[in-house]
Short mmCIF file of C-alpha atoms and ligand atoms in Angstrom, two decimals:
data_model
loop_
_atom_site.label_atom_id
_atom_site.label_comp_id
_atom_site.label_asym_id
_atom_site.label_seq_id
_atom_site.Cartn_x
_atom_site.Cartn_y
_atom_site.Cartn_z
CA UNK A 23 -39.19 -11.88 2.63
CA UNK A 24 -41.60 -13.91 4.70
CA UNK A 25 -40.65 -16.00 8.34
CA UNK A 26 -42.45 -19.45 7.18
CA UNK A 27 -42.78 -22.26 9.65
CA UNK A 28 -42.43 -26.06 8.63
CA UNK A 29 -43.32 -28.96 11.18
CA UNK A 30 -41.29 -32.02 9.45
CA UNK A 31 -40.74 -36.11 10.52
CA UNK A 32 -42.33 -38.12 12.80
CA UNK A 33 -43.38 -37.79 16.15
CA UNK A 34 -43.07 -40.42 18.98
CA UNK A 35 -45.42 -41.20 22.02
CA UNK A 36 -43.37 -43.41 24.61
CA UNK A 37 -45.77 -46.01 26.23
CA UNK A 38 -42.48 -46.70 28.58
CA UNK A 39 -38.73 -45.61 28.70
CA UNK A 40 -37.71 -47.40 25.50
CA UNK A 41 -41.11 -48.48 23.86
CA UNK A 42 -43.19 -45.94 21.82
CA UNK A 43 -45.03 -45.48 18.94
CA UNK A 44 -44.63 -43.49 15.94
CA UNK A 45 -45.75 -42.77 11.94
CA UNK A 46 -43.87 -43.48 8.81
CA UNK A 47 -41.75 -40.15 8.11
CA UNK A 48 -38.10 -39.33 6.98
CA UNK A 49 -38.22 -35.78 7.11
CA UNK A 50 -37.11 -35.34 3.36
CA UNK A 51 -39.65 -33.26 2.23
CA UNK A 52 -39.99 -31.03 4.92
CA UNK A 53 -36.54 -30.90 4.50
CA UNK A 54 -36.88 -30.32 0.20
CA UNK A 55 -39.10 -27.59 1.33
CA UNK A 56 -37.38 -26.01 4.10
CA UNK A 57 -34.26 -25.57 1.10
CA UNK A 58 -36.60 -24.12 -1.40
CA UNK A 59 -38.06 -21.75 0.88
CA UNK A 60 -34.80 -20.64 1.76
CA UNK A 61 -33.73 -20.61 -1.87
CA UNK A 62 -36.67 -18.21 -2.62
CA UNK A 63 -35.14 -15.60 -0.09
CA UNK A 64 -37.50 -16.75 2.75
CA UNK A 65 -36.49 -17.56 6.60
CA UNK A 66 -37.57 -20.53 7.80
CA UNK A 67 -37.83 -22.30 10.87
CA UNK A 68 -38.10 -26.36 10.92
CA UNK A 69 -39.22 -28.06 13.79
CA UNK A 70 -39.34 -31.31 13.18
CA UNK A 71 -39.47 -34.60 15.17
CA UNK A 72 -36.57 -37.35 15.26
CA UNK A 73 -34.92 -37.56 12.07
CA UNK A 74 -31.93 -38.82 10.32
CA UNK A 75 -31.20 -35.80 7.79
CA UNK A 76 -29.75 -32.49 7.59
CA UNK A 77 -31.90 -29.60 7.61
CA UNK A 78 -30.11 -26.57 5.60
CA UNK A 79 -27.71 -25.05 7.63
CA UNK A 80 -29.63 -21.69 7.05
CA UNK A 81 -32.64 -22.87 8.85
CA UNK A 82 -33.66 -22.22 12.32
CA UNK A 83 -34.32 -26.09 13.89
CA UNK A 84 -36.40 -26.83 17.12
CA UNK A 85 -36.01 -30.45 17.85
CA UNK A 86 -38.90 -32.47 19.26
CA UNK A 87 -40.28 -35.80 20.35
CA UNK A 88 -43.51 -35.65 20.83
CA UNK A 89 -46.74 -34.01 19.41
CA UNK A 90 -47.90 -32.28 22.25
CA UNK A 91 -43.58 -31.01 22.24
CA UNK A 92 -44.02 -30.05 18.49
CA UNK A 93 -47.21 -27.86 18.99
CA UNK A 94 -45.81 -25.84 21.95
CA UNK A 95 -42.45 -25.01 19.98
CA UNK A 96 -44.81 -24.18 17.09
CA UNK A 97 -47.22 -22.07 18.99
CA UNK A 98 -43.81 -20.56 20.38
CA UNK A 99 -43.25 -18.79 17.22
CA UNK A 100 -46.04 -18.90 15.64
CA UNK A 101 -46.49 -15.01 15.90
CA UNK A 102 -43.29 -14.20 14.27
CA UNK A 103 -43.87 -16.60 11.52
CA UNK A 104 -46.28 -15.22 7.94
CA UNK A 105 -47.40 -19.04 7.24
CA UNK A 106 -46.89 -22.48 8.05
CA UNK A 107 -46.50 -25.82 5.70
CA UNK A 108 -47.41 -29.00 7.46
CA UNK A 109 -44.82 -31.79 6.35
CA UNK A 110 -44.78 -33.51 9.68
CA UNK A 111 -46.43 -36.71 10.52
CA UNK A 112 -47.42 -36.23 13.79
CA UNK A 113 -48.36 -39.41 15.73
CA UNK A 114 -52.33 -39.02 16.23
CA UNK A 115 -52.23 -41.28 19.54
CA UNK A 116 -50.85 -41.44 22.61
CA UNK A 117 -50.64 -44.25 25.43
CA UNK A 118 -53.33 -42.96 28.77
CA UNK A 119 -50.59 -44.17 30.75
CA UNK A 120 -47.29 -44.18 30.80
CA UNK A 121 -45.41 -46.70 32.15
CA UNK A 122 -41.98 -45.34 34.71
CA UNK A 123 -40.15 -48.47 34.28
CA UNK A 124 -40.24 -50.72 30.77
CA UNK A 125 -42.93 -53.20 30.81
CA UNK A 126 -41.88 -56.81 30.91
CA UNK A 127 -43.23 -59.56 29.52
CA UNK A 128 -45.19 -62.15 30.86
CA UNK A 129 -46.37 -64.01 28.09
CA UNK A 130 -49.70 -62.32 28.31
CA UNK A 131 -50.98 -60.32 25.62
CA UNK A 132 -50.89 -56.70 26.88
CA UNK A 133 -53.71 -53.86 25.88
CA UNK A 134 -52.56 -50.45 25.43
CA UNK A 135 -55.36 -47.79 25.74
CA UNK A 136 -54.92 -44.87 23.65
CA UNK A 137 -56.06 -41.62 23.30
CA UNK A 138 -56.01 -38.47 20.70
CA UNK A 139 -53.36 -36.23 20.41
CA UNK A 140 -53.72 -32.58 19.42
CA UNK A 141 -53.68 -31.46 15.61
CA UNK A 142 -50.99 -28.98 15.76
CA UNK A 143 -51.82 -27.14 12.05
CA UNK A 144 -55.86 -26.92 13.07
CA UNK A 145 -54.06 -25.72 16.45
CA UNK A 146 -51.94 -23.11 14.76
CA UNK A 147 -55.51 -22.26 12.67
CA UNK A 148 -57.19 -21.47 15.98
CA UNK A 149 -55.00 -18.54 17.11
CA UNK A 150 -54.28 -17.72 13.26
CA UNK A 151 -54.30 -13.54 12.66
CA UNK A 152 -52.96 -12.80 8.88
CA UNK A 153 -51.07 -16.23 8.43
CA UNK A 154 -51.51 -18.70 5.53
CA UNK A 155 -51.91 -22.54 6.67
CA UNK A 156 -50.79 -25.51 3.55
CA UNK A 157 -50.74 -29.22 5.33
CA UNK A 158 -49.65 -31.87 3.46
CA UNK A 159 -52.37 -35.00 3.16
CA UNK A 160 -51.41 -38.51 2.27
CA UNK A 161 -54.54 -40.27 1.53
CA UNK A 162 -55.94 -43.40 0.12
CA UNK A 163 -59.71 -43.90 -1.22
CA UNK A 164 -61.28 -40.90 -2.15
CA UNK A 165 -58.40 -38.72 -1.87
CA UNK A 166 -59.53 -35.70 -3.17
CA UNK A 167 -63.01 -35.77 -0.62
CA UNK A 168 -60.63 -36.60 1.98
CA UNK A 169 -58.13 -34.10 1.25
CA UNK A 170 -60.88 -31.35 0.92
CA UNK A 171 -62.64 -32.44 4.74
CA UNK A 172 -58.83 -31.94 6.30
CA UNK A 173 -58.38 -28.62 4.22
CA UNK A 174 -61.77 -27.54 5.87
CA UNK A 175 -61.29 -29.20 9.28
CA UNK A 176 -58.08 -28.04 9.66
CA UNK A 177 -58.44 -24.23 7.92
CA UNK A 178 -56.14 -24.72 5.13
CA UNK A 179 -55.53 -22.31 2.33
CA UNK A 180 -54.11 -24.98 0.17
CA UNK A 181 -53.37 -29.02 0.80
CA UNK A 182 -50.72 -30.97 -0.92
CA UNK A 183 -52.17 -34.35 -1.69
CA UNK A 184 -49.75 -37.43 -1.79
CA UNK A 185 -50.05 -41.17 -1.40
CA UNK A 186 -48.28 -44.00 0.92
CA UNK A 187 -46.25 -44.62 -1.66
CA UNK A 188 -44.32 -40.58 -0.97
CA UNK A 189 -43.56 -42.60 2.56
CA UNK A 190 -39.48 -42.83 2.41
CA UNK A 191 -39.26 -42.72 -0.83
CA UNK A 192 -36.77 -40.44 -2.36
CA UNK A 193 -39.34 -39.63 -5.45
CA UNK A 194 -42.74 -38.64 -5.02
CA UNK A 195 -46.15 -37.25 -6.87
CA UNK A 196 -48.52 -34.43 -5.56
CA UNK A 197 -51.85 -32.85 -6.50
CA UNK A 198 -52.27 -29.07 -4.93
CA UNK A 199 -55.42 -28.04 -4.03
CA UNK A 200 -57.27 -24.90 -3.25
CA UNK A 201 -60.32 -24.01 -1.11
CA UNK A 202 -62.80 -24.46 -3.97
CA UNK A 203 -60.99 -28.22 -4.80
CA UNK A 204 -59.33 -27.14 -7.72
CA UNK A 205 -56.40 -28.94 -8.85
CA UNK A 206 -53.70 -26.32 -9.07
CA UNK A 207 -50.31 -28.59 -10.03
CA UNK A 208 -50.08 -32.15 -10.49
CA UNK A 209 -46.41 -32.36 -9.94
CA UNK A 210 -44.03 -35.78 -9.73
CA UNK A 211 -40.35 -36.02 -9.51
CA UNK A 212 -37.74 -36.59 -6.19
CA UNK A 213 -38.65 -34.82 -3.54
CA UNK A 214 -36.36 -31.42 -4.23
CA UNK A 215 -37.43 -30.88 -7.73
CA UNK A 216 -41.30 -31.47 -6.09
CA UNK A 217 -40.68 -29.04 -3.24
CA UNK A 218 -39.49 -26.62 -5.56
CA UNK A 219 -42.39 -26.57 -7.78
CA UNK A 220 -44.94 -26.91 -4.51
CA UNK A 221 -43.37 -23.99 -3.22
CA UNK A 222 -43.67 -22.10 -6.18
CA UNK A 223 -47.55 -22.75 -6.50
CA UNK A 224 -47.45 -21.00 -2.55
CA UNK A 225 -45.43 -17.95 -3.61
CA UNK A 226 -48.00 -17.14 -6.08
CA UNK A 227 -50.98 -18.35 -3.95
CA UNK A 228 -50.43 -16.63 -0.79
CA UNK A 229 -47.06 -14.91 -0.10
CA UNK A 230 -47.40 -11.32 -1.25
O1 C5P B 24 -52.46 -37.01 9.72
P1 C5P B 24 -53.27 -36.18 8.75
O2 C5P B 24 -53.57 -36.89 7.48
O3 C5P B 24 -54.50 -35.55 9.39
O4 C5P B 24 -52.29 -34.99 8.33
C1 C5P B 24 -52.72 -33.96 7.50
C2 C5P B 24 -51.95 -32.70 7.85
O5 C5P B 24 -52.17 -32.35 9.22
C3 C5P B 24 -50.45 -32.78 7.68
O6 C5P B 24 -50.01 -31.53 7.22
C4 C5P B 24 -49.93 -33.03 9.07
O7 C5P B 24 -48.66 -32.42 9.24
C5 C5P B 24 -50.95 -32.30 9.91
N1 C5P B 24 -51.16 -32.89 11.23
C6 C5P B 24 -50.89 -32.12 12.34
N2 C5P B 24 -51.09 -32.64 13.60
C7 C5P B 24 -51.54 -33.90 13.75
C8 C5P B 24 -51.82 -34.69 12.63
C9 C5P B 24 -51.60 -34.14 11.38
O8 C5P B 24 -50.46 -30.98 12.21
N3 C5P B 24 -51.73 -34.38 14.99
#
């Protein structure tokens, strides 16, 4: 039985007390994943940003808000965990400043400066020992260059390749792919029959 982390949703960065910014994420499939994990005898531990879903009851949850929130809880038990699967779509940017009180209007267009975030899975691939890394990339283009740069960039063992179209959606398609860019499943369905098949590909791949 392996302890296997899974970031899931969105993350938030508030430019003021109600404003913020944000990326396209329901959670589902971090959430299809968390289940078959579980379902395969695993433990997992979800933290995820805001979400509208239930996570299986079995799961250990650490709720965030931001990405700089959802790195520290991951870092937090990272140690403990044998691999991580990146579902989460961590917000990239955040506002320089943040405003203390909401911004009003005043019929002037308004600039917002922004600046990177950290990558939390090529964080968690810094201070890596023995653990296995799979992120999830949803790419347009060249997908499978661009899916093979993050895998590198970011120290994956495998990525799971999807398009905008996975974004909400309660069906979805995915290519797996290994360090040497070979397509290991080509899998479509909802998103629980998906997980279930992506998380089989891992067992076999990397959890001994
Ligand atoms: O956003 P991007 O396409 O780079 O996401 C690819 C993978 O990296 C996903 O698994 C996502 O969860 C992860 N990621 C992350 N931290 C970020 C951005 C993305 O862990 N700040």
């Amino acid at each position: 039985m392996s302890r296997i982390l899974i970031t899931s949703g969105p993350t938030r960065q508030y430019l003021d007390p109600v404003r913020y910014i944000s990326n396209g994420s329901s959670g589902r499939m971090g959430c299809a994943l968390g289940q078959a994990a579980i379902d395969a005898g695993h433990d997992v531990v979800i933290v995820s940003g805001p979400v509208n879903i239930e996570y299986p009851q079995t799961a250990e949850v650490i709720p965030v808000v931001s990405t700089e929130e959802m790195l520290e809880a991951c870092l937090g038990v990272w140690n403990d965990c044998d691999g991580m699967i990146g579902v989460a779509a961590p917000c990239d940017y955040r506002p320089v400043d943040v405003a203390k009180g909401k911004i009003t209007k005043t019929g002037d267009s308004l600039s917002i400066k922004l600046i990177e975030t950290p990558d939390i899975v090529a964080g968690l691939a810094e201070v890596k020992t023995s653990q296995w890394i799979v992120a999830f990339a949803l790419e347009t283009g060249d997908r499978h260059l661009r899916a093979m740069q993050k895998l590198e960039r970011k120290k994956c063992d495998l990525i799971v390749l999807n398009g905008p179209e996975a974004m909400f959606a309660s069906k979805t398609r995915v290519e797996v792919l290994n360090r040497d860019g070979q397509v290991l499943a080509d899998i479509e369905g909802d998103k629980p029959q998906v997980a279930v098949k992506v998380f089989d590909v891992i067992s076999q791949q990397l959890i001994r």
